[in-house]
Short mmCIF file of C-alpha atoms and ligand atoms in Angstrom, two decimals:
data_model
loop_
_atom_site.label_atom_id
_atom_site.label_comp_id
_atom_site.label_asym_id
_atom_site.label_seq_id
_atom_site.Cartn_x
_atom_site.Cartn_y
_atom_site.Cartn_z
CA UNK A 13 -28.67 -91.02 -59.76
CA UNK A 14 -28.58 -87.29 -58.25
CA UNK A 15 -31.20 -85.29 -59.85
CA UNK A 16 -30.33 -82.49 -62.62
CA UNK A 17 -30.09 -79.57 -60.89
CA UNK A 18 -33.05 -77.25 -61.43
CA UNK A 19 -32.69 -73.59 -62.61
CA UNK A 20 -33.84 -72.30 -58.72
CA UNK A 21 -30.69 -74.38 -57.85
CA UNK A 22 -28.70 -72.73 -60.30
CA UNK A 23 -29.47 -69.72 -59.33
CA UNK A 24 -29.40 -70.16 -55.49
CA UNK A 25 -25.53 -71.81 -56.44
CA UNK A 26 -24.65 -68.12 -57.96
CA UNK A 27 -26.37 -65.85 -55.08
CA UNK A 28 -24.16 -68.67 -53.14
CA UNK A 29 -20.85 -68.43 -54.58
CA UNK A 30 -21.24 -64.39 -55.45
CA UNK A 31 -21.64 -64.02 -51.42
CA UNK A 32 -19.33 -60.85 -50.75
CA UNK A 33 -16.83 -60.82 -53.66
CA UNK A 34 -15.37 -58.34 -54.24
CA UNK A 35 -15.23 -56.47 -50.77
CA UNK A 36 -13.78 -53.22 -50.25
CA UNK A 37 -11.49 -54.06 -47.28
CA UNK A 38 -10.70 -50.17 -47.02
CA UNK A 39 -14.27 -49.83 -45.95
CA UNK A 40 -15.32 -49.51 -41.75
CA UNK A 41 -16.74 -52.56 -41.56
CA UNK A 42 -13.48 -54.81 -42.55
CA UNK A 43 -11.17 -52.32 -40.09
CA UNK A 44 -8.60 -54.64 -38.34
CA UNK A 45 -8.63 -54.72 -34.56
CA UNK A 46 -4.82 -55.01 -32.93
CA UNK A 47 -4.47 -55.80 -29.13
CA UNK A 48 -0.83 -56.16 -28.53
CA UNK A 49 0.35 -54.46 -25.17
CA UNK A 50 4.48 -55.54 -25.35
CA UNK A 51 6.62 -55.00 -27.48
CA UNK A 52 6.63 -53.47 -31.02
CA UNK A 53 3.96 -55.83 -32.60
CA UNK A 54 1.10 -53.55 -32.83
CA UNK A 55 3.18 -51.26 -34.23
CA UNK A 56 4.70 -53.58 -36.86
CA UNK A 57 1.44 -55.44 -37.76
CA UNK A 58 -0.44 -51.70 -38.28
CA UNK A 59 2.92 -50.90 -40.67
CA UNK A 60 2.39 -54.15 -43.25
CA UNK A 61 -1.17 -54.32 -43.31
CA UNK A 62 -1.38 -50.37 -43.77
CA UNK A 63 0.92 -51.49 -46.43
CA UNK A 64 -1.42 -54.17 -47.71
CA UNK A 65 -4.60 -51.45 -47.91
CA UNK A 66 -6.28 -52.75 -44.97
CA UNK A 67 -7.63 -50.43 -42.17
CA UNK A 68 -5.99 -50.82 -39.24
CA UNK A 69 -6.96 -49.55 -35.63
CA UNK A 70 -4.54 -50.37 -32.44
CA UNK A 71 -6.08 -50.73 -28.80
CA UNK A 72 -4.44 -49.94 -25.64
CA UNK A 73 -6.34 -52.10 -23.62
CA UNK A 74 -8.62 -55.09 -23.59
CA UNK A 75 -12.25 -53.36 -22.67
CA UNK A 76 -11.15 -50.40 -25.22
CA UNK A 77 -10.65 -53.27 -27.89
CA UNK A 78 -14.11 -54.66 -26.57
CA UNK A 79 -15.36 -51.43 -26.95
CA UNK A 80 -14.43 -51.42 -30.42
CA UNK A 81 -14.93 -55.20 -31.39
CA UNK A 82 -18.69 -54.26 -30.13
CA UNK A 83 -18.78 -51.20 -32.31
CA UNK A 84 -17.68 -53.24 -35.37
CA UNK A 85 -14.63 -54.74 -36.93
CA UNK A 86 -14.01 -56.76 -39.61
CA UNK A 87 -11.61 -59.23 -37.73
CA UNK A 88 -9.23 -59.23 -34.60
CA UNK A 89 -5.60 -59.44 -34.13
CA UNK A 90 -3.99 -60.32 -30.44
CA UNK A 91 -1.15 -61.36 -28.91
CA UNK A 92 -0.81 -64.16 -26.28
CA UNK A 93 0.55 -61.63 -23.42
CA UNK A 94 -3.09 -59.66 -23.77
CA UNK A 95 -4.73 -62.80 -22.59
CA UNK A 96 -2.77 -63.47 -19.78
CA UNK A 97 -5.15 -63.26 -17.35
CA UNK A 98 -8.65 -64.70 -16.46
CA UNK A 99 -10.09 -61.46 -16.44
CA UNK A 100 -9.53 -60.37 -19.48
CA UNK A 101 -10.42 -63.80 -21.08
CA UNK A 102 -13.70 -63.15 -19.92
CA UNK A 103 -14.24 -59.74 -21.32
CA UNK A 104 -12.68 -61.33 -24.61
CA UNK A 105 -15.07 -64.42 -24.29
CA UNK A 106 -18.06 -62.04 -23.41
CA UNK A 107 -17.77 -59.87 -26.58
CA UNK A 108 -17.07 -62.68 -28.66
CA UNK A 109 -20.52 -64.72 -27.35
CA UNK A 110 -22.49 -61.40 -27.66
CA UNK A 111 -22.51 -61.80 -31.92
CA UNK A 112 -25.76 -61.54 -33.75
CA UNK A 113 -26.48 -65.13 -35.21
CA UNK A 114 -25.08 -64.10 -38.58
CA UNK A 115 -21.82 -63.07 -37.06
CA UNK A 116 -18.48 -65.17 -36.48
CA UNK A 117 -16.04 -62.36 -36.80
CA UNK A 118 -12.06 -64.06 -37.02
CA UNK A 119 -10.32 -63.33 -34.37
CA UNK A 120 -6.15 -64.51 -34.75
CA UNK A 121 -4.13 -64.81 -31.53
CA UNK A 122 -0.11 -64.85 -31.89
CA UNK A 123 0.66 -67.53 -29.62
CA UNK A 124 4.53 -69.05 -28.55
CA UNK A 125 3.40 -72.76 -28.85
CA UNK A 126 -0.42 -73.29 -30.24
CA UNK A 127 0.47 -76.87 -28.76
CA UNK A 128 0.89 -76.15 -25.42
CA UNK A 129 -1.23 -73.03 -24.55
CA UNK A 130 -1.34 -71.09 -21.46
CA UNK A 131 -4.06 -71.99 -19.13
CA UNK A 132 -5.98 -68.55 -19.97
CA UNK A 133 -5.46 -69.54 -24.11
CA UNK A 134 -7.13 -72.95 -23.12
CA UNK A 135 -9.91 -71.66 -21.11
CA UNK A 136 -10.85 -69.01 -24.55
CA UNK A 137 -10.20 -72.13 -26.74
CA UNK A 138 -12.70 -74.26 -24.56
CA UNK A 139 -15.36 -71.46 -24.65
CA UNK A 140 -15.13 -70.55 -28.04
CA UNK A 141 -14.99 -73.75 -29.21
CA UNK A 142 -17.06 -73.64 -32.93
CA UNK A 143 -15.84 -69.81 -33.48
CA UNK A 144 -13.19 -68.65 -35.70
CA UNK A 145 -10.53 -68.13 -32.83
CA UNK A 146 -7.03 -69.12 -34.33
CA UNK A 147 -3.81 -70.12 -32.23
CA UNK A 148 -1.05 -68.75 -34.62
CA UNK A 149 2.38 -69.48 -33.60
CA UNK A 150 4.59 -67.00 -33.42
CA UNK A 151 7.30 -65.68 -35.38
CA UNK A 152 4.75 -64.42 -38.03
CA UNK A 153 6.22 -63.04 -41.24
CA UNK A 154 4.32 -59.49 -42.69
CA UNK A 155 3.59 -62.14 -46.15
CA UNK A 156 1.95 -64.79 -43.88
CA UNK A 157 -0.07 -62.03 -41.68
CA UNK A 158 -1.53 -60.20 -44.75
CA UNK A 159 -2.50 -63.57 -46.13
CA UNK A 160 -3.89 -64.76 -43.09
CA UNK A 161 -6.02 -61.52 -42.62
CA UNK A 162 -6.95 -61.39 -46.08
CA UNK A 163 -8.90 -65.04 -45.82
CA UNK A 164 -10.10 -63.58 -42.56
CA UNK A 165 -11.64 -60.67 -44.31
CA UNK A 166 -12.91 -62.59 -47.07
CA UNK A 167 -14.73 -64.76 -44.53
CA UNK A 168 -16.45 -61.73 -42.75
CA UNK A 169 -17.43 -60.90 -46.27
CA UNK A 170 -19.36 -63.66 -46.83
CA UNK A 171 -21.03 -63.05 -43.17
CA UNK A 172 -21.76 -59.60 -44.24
CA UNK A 173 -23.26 -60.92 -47.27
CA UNK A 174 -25.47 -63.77 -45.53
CA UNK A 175 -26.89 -60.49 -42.65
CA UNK A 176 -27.68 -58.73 -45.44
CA UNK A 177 -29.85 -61.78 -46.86
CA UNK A 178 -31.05 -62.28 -44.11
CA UNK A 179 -32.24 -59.09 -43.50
CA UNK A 180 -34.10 -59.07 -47.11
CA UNK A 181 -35.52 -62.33 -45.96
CA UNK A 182 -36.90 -60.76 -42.88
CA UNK A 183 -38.78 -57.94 -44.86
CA UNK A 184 -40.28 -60.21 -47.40
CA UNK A 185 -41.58 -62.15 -44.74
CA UNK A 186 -43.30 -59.53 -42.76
CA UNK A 187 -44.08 -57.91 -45.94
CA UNK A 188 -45.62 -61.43 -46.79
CA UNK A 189 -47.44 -61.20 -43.56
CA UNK A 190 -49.03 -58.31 -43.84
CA UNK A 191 -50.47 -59.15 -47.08
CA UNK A 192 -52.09 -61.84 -45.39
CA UNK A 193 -53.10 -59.97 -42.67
CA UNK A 194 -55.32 -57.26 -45.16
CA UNK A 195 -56.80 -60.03 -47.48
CA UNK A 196 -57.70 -61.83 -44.71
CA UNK A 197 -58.85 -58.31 -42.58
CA UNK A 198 -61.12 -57.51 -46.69
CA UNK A 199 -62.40 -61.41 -46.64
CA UNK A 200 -63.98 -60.67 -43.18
CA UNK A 201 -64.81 -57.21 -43.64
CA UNK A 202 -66.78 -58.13 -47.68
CA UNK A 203 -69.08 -61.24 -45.98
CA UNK A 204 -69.92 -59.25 -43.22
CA UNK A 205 -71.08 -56.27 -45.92
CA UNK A 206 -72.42 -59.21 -48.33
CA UNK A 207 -74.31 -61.05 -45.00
CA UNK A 208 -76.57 -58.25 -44.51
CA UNK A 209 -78.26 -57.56 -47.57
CA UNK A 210 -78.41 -61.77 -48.08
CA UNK A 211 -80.50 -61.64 -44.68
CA UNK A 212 -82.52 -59.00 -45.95
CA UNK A 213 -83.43 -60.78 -49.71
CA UNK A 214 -84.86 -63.89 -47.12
CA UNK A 215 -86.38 -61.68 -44.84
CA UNK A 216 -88.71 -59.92 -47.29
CA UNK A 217 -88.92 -63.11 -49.58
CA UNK A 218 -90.48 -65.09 -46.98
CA UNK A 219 -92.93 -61.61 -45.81
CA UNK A 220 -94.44 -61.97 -49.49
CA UNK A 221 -94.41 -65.62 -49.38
CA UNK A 222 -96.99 -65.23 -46.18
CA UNK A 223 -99.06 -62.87 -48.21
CA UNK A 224 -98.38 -60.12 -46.18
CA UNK A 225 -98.11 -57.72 -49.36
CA UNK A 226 -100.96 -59.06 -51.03
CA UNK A 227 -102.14 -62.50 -52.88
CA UNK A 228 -99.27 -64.88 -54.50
CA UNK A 229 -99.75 -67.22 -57.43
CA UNK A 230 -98.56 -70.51 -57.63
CA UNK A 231 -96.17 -69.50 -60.37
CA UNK A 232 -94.60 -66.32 -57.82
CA UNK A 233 -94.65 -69.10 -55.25
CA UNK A 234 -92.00 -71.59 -57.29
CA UNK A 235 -90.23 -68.51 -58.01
CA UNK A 236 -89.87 -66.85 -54.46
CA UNK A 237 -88.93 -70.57 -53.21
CA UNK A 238 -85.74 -70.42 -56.15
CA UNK A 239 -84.62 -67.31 -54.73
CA UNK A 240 -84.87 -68.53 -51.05
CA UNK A 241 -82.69 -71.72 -52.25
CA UNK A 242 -80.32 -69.21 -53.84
CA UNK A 243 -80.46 -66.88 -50.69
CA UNK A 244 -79.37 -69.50 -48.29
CA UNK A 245 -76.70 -71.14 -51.03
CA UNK A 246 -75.33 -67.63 -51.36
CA UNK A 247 -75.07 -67.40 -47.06
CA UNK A 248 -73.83 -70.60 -46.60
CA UNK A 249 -70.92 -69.52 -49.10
CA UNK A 250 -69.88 -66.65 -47.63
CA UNK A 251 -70.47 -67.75 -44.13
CA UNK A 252 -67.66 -70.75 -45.17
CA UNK A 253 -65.60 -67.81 -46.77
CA UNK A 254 -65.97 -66.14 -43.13
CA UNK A 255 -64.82 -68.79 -41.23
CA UNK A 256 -62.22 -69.83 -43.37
CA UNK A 257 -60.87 -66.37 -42.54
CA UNK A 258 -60.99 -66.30 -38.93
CA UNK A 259 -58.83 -69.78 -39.06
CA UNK A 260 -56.26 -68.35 -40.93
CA UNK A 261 -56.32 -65.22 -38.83
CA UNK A 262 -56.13 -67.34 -35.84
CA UNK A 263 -59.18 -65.78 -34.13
CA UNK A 264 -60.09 -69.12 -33.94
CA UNK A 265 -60.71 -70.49 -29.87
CA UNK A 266 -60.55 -74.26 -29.07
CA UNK A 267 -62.84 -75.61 -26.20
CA UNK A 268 -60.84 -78.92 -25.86
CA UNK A 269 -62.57 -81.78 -23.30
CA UNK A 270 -62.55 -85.43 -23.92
CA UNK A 271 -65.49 -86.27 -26.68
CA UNK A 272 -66.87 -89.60 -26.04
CA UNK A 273 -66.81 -91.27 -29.83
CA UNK A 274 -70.16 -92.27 -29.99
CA UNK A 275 -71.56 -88.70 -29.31
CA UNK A 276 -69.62 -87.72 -32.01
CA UNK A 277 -70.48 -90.55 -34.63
CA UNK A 278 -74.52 -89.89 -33.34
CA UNK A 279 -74.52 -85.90 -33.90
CA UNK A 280 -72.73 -86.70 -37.62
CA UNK A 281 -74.99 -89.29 -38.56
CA UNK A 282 -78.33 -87.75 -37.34
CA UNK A 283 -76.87 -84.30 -39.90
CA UNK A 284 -75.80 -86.54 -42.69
CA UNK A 285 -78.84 -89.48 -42.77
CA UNK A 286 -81.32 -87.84 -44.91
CA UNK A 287 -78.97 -86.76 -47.55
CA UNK A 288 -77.50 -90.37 -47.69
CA UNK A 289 -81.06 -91.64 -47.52
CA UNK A 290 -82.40 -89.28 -50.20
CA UNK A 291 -79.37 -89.79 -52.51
CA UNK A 292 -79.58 -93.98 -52.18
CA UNK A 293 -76.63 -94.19 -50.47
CA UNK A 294 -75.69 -96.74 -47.17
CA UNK A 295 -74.59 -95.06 -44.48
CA UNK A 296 -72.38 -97.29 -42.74
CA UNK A 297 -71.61 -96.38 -38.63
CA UNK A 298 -68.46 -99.04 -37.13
CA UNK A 299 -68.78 -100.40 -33.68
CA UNK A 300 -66.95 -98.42 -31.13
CA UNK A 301 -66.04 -99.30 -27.59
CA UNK A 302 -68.50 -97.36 -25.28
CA UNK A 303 -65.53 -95.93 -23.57
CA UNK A 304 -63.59 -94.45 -26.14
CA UNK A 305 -62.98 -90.92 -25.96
CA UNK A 306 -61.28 -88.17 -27.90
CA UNK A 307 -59.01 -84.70 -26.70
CA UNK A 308 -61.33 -82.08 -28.81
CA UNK A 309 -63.32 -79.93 -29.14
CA UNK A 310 -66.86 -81.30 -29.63
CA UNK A 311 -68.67 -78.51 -31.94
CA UNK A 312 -65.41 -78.80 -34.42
CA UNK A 313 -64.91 -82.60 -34.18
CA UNK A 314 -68.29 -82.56 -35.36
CA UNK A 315 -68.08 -79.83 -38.12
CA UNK A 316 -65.43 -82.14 -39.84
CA UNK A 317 -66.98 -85.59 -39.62
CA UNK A 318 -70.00 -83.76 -41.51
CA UNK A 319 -67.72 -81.75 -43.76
CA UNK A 320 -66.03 -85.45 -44.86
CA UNK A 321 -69.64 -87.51 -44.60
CA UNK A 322 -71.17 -84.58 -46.63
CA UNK A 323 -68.76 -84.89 -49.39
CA UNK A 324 -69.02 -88.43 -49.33
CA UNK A 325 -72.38 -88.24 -50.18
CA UNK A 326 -72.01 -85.64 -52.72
CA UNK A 327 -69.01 -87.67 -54.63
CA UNK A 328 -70.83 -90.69 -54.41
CA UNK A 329 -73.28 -92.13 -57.18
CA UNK A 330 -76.85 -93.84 -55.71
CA UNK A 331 -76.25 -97.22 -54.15
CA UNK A 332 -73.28 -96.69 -53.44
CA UNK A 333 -72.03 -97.01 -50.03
CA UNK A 334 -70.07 -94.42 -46.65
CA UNK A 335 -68.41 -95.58 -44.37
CA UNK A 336 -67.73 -94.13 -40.59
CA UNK A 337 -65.29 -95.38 -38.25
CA UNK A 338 -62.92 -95.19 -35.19
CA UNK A 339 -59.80 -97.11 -33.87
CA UNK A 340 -57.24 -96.24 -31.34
CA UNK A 341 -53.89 -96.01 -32.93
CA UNK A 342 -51.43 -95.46 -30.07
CA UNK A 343 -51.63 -92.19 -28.05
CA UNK A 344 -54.08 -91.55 -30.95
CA UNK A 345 -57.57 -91.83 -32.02
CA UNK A 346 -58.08 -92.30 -35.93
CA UNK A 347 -61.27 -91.93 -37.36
CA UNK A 348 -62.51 -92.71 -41.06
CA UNK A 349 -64.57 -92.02 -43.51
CA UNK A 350 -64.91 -94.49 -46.78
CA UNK A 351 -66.47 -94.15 -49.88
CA UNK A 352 -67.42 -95.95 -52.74
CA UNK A 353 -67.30 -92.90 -55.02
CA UNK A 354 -65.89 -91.33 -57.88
CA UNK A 355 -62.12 -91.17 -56.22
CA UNK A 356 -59.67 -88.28 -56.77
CA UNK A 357 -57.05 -88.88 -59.05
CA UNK A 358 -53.00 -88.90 -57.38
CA UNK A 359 -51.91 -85.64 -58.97
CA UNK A 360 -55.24 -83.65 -56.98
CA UNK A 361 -54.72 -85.26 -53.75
CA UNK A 362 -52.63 -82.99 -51.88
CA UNK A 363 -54.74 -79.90 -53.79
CA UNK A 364 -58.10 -80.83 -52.27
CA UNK A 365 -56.71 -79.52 -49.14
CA UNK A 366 -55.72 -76.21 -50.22
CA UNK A 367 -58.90 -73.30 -50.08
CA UNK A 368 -60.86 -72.66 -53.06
CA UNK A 369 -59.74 -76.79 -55.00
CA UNK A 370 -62.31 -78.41 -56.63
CA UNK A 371 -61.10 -81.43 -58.24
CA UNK A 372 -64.18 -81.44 -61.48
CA UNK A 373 -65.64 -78.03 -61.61
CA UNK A 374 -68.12 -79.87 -64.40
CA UNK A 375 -69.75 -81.97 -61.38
CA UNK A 376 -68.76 -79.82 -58.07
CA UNK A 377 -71.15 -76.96 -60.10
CA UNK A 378 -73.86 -79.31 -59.96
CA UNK A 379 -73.04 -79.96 -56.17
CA UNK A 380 -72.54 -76.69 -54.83
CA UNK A 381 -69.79 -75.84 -52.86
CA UNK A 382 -66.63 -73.35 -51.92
CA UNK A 383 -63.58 -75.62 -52.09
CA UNK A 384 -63.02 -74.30 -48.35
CA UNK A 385 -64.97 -77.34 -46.80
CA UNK A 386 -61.35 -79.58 -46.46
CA UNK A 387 -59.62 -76.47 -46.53
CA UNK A 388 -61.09 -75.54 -43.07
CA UNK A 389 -61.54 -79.01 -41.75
CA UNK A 390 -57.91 -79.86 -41.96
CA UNK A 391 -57.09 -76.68 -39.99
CA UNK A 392 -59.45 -77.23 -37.54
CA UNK A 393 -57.62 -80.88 -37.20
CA UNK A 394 -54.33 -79.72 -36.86
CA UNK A 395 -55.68 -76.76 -34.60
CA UNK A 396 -57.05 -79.68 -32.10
CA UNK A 397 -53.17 -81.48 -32.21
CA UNK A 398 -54.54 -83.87 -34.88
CA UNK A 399 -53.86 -83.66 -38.83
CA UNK A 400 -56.38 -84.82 -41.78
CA UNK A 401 -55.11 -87.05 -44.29
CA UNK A 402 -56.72 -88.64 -47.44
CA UNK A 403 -56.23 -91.92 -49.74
CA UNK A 404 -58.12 -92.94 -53.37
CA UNK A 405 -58.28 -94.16 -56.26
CA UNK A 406 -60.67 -92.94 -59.13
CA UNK A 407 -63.77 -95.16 -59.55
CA UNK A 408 -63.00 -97.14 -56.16
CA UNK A 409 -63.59 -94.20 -53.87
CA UNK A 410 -61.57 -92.30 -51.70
CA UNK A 411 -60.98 -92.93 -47.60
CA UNK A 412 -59.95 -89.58 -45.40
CA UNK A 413 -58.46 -90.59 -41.90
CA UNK A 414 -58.96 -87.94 -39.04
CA UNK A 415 -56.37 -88.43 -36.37
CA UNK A 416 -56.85 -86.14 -32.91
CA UNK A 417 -55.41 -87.25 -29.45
CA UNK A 418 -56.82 -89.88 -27.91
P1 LIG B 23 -66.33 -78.53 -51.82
O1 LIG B 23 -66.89 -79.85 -51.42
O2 LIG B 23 -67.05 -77.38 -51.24
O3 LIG B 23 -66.09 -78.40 -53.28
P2 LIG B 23 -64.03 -79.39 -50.30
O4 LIG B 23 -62.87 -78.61 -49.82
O5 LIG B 23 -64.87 -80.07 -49.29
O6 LIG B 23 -64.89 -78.39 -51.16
O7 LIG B 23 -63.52 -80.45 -51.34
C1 LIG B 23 -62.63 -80.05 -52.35
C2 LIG B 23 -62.70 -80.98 -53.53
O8 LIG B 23 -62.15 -82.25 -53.18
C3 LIG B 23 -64.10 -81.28 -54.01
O9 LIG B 23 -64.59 -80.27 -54.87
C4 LIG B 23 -63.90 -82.60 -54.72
O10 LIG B 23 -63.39 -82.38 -56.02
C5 LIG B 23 -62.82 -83.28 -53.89
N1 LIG B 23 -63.39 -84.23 -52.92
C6 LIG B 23 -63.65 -84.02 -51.62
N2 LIG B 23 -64.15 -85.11 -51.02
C7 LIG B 23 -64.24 -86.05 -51.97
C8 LIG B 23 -64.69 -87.41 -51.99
N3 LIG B 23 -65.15 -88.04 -50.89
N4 LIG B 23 -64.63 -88.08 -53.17
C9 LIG B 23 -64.16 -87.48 -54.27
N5 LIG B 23 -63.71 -86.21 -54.34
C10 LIG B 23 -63.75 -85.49 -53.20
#
């Protein structure tokens, strides 16, 4: 069953079907362009379309008509005897293939037999093939020609319509862009600013924790200790904040080399043991072939298998269980982490990936964090040729596959 149509799609339909109605064919960009060098037709055709309201402008030769066709028109008029020649197919041809994307401007040719064109008429048909170049054979009545060049100009209406959407696109996009630019140029610029006074709190916390400035209690020791844990919470924040920015800057640089897989697993675990250990959770490493090696770059590879192993441990309740491992999947190496934790329900799954998501604020406040963690790492994945990718189920746990080039 085809879905109801949304409201968007309603309104898209509209934009769609409002595209350049009601054009004022008087207007310079609808003028008619008439290349006829024998006989009276130019003369005749300017008559019953000047009749007709249409703007009308006759050429006495074909690079003047270029000339013109280049300058603007809103469709073309020519008879068979001004493309009798290969020459001036070419200059025809050239004009014609010179259109900005949007463009397609109808271009009518009075022919004597559209069935049986003249070698020059076959060699435009064959290269404009896909354009609106019509064979019209001749004797054309003044009725049929205004009704022909009114469809024409009702199609370069619509073009006109679609370059001047496009063009709206185009500046919502770079305005778009540039909005992006500054917040991320502010992000950068605030943890810089917030960075120094943070290293300042731990640099004369710690001075009066040596008793440089005079005895300390036991009591002022707990509390200089709280706000050391709070100084170094508060850094690690905004140094995630900081390099979440210069990702999406792309200030980023990749040192890619091939990353033997046991280095990697070794570096993770030996960062992520002691919080598995002091939480009660198994921290389970797979097998891997002692060859098996990975396009990365090592410092990143490793930033990400933390990133996932840390969160692991965080989302996971005591004896429960992590698992890390590594297949080759093709031109591909996969690698996975497993939990036995608390899951992520369906709806959340693609939002963990997006910065600032935290699935339960009630538990992620108890276990610290930014939101930016899978943010970042699934950037740094996809910056590497590789993608991140998570399944789960609540109460069973959840399972995040890495893939990178093998
Ligand atoms: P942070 O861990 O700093 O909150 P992340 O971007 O690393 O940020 O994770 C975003 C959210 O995704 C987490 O707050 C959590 O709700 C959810 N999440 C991540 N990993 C797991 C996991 N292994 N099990 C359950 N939920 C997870």
């Amino acid at each position: 069953m085809p879905h109801p149509p949304t409201e968007e799609a309603h309104r898209l339909g509209a934009t769609l079907q409002g595209l350049g109605a009601n054009p004022d064919f008087g207007a310079p960009g609808f003028r008619i362009l008439v290349f006829a060098p024998v006989g009276r037709t130019a003369e005749l055709a300017k008559q019953a379309l000047g009749r007709a309201g249409f703007a009308c402008t006759v050429c006495a030769a074909m690079d003047e008509f270029c000339a013109a066709f280049r300058e603007g028109a809103g469709a073309a008029l020519l008879v068979e005897e001004a493309l009798s020649s290969a020459a001036s197919v070419r200059l025809l041809v050239d004009a014609l293939t010179e259109q900005p994307v949007w463009s397609d401007c109808p271009v009518q040719v009075f022919v004597a037999n559209s069935e049986k064109p003249s070698p020059p008429l076959a060699t435009l048909a064959r290269l404009c093939a896909g354009r609106s170049v019509l064979l019209l054979d001749r004797p054309v009545t003044p009725g049929s020609l205004i009704s022909v060049m009114r469809a024409a100009l009702q199609n370069r209406a619509r073009q006109y319509a679609l370059r001047d959407l496009l063009a709206q696109y185009d500046e919502a996009r770079a305005e778009a862009d540039s909005a992006n630019r500054a917040k991320g140029e502010f992000l950068s610029v605030m943890s810089h600013e917030l960075r120094t006074p943070l290293n300042a709190i731990g640099g004369y916390t710690e001075l009066i924790e040596m008793g440089i400035r005079g005895p300390v209690t036991p009591e002022q020791r707990t509390d200089l200790e709280r706000i050391r844990m709070s100084q170094k919470h508060l850094l690690g924040l905004v140094n995630e904040v900081l390099n979440y920015t210069k990702l999406e800057t792309g200030t980023v640089e990749y040192d890619i080399a091939d990353v033997p897989v046991r280095e990697a697993f070794a570096s993770a675990e030996a960062l992520v043991m002691p919080q598995a250990r002091a939480k009660g959770l198994e921290l389970v490493i797979g097998e891997t072939e002692r060859a098996m090696a990975v396009r990365a770059d090592a410092d990143k590879l490793r930033q990400i298998l933390v990133n996932l192993l840390t969160n692991a441990v965080k989302f996971t309740h005591p004896k429960g269980r992590i698992y890390l491992d590594c297949e080759r999947e093709g031109e591909c190496i996969c690698f996975t982490v497993r939990d036995t934790g608390i899951g992520i329900p369906e709806d959340r799954l693609a939002a963990v990936f997006e910065p600032f998501v935290q699935v339960r604020s009630d538990l992620t406040r108890t276990q610290e964090g930014t939101g930016l963690g899978l943010a970042i790492s699934r950037q740094l994945a996809r910056g590497m040729g590789g993608n991140l990718v998570v399944v789960s189920a609540p109460g069973v746990g959840s399972t995040f596959t890495l893939k990178l080039p093998a």
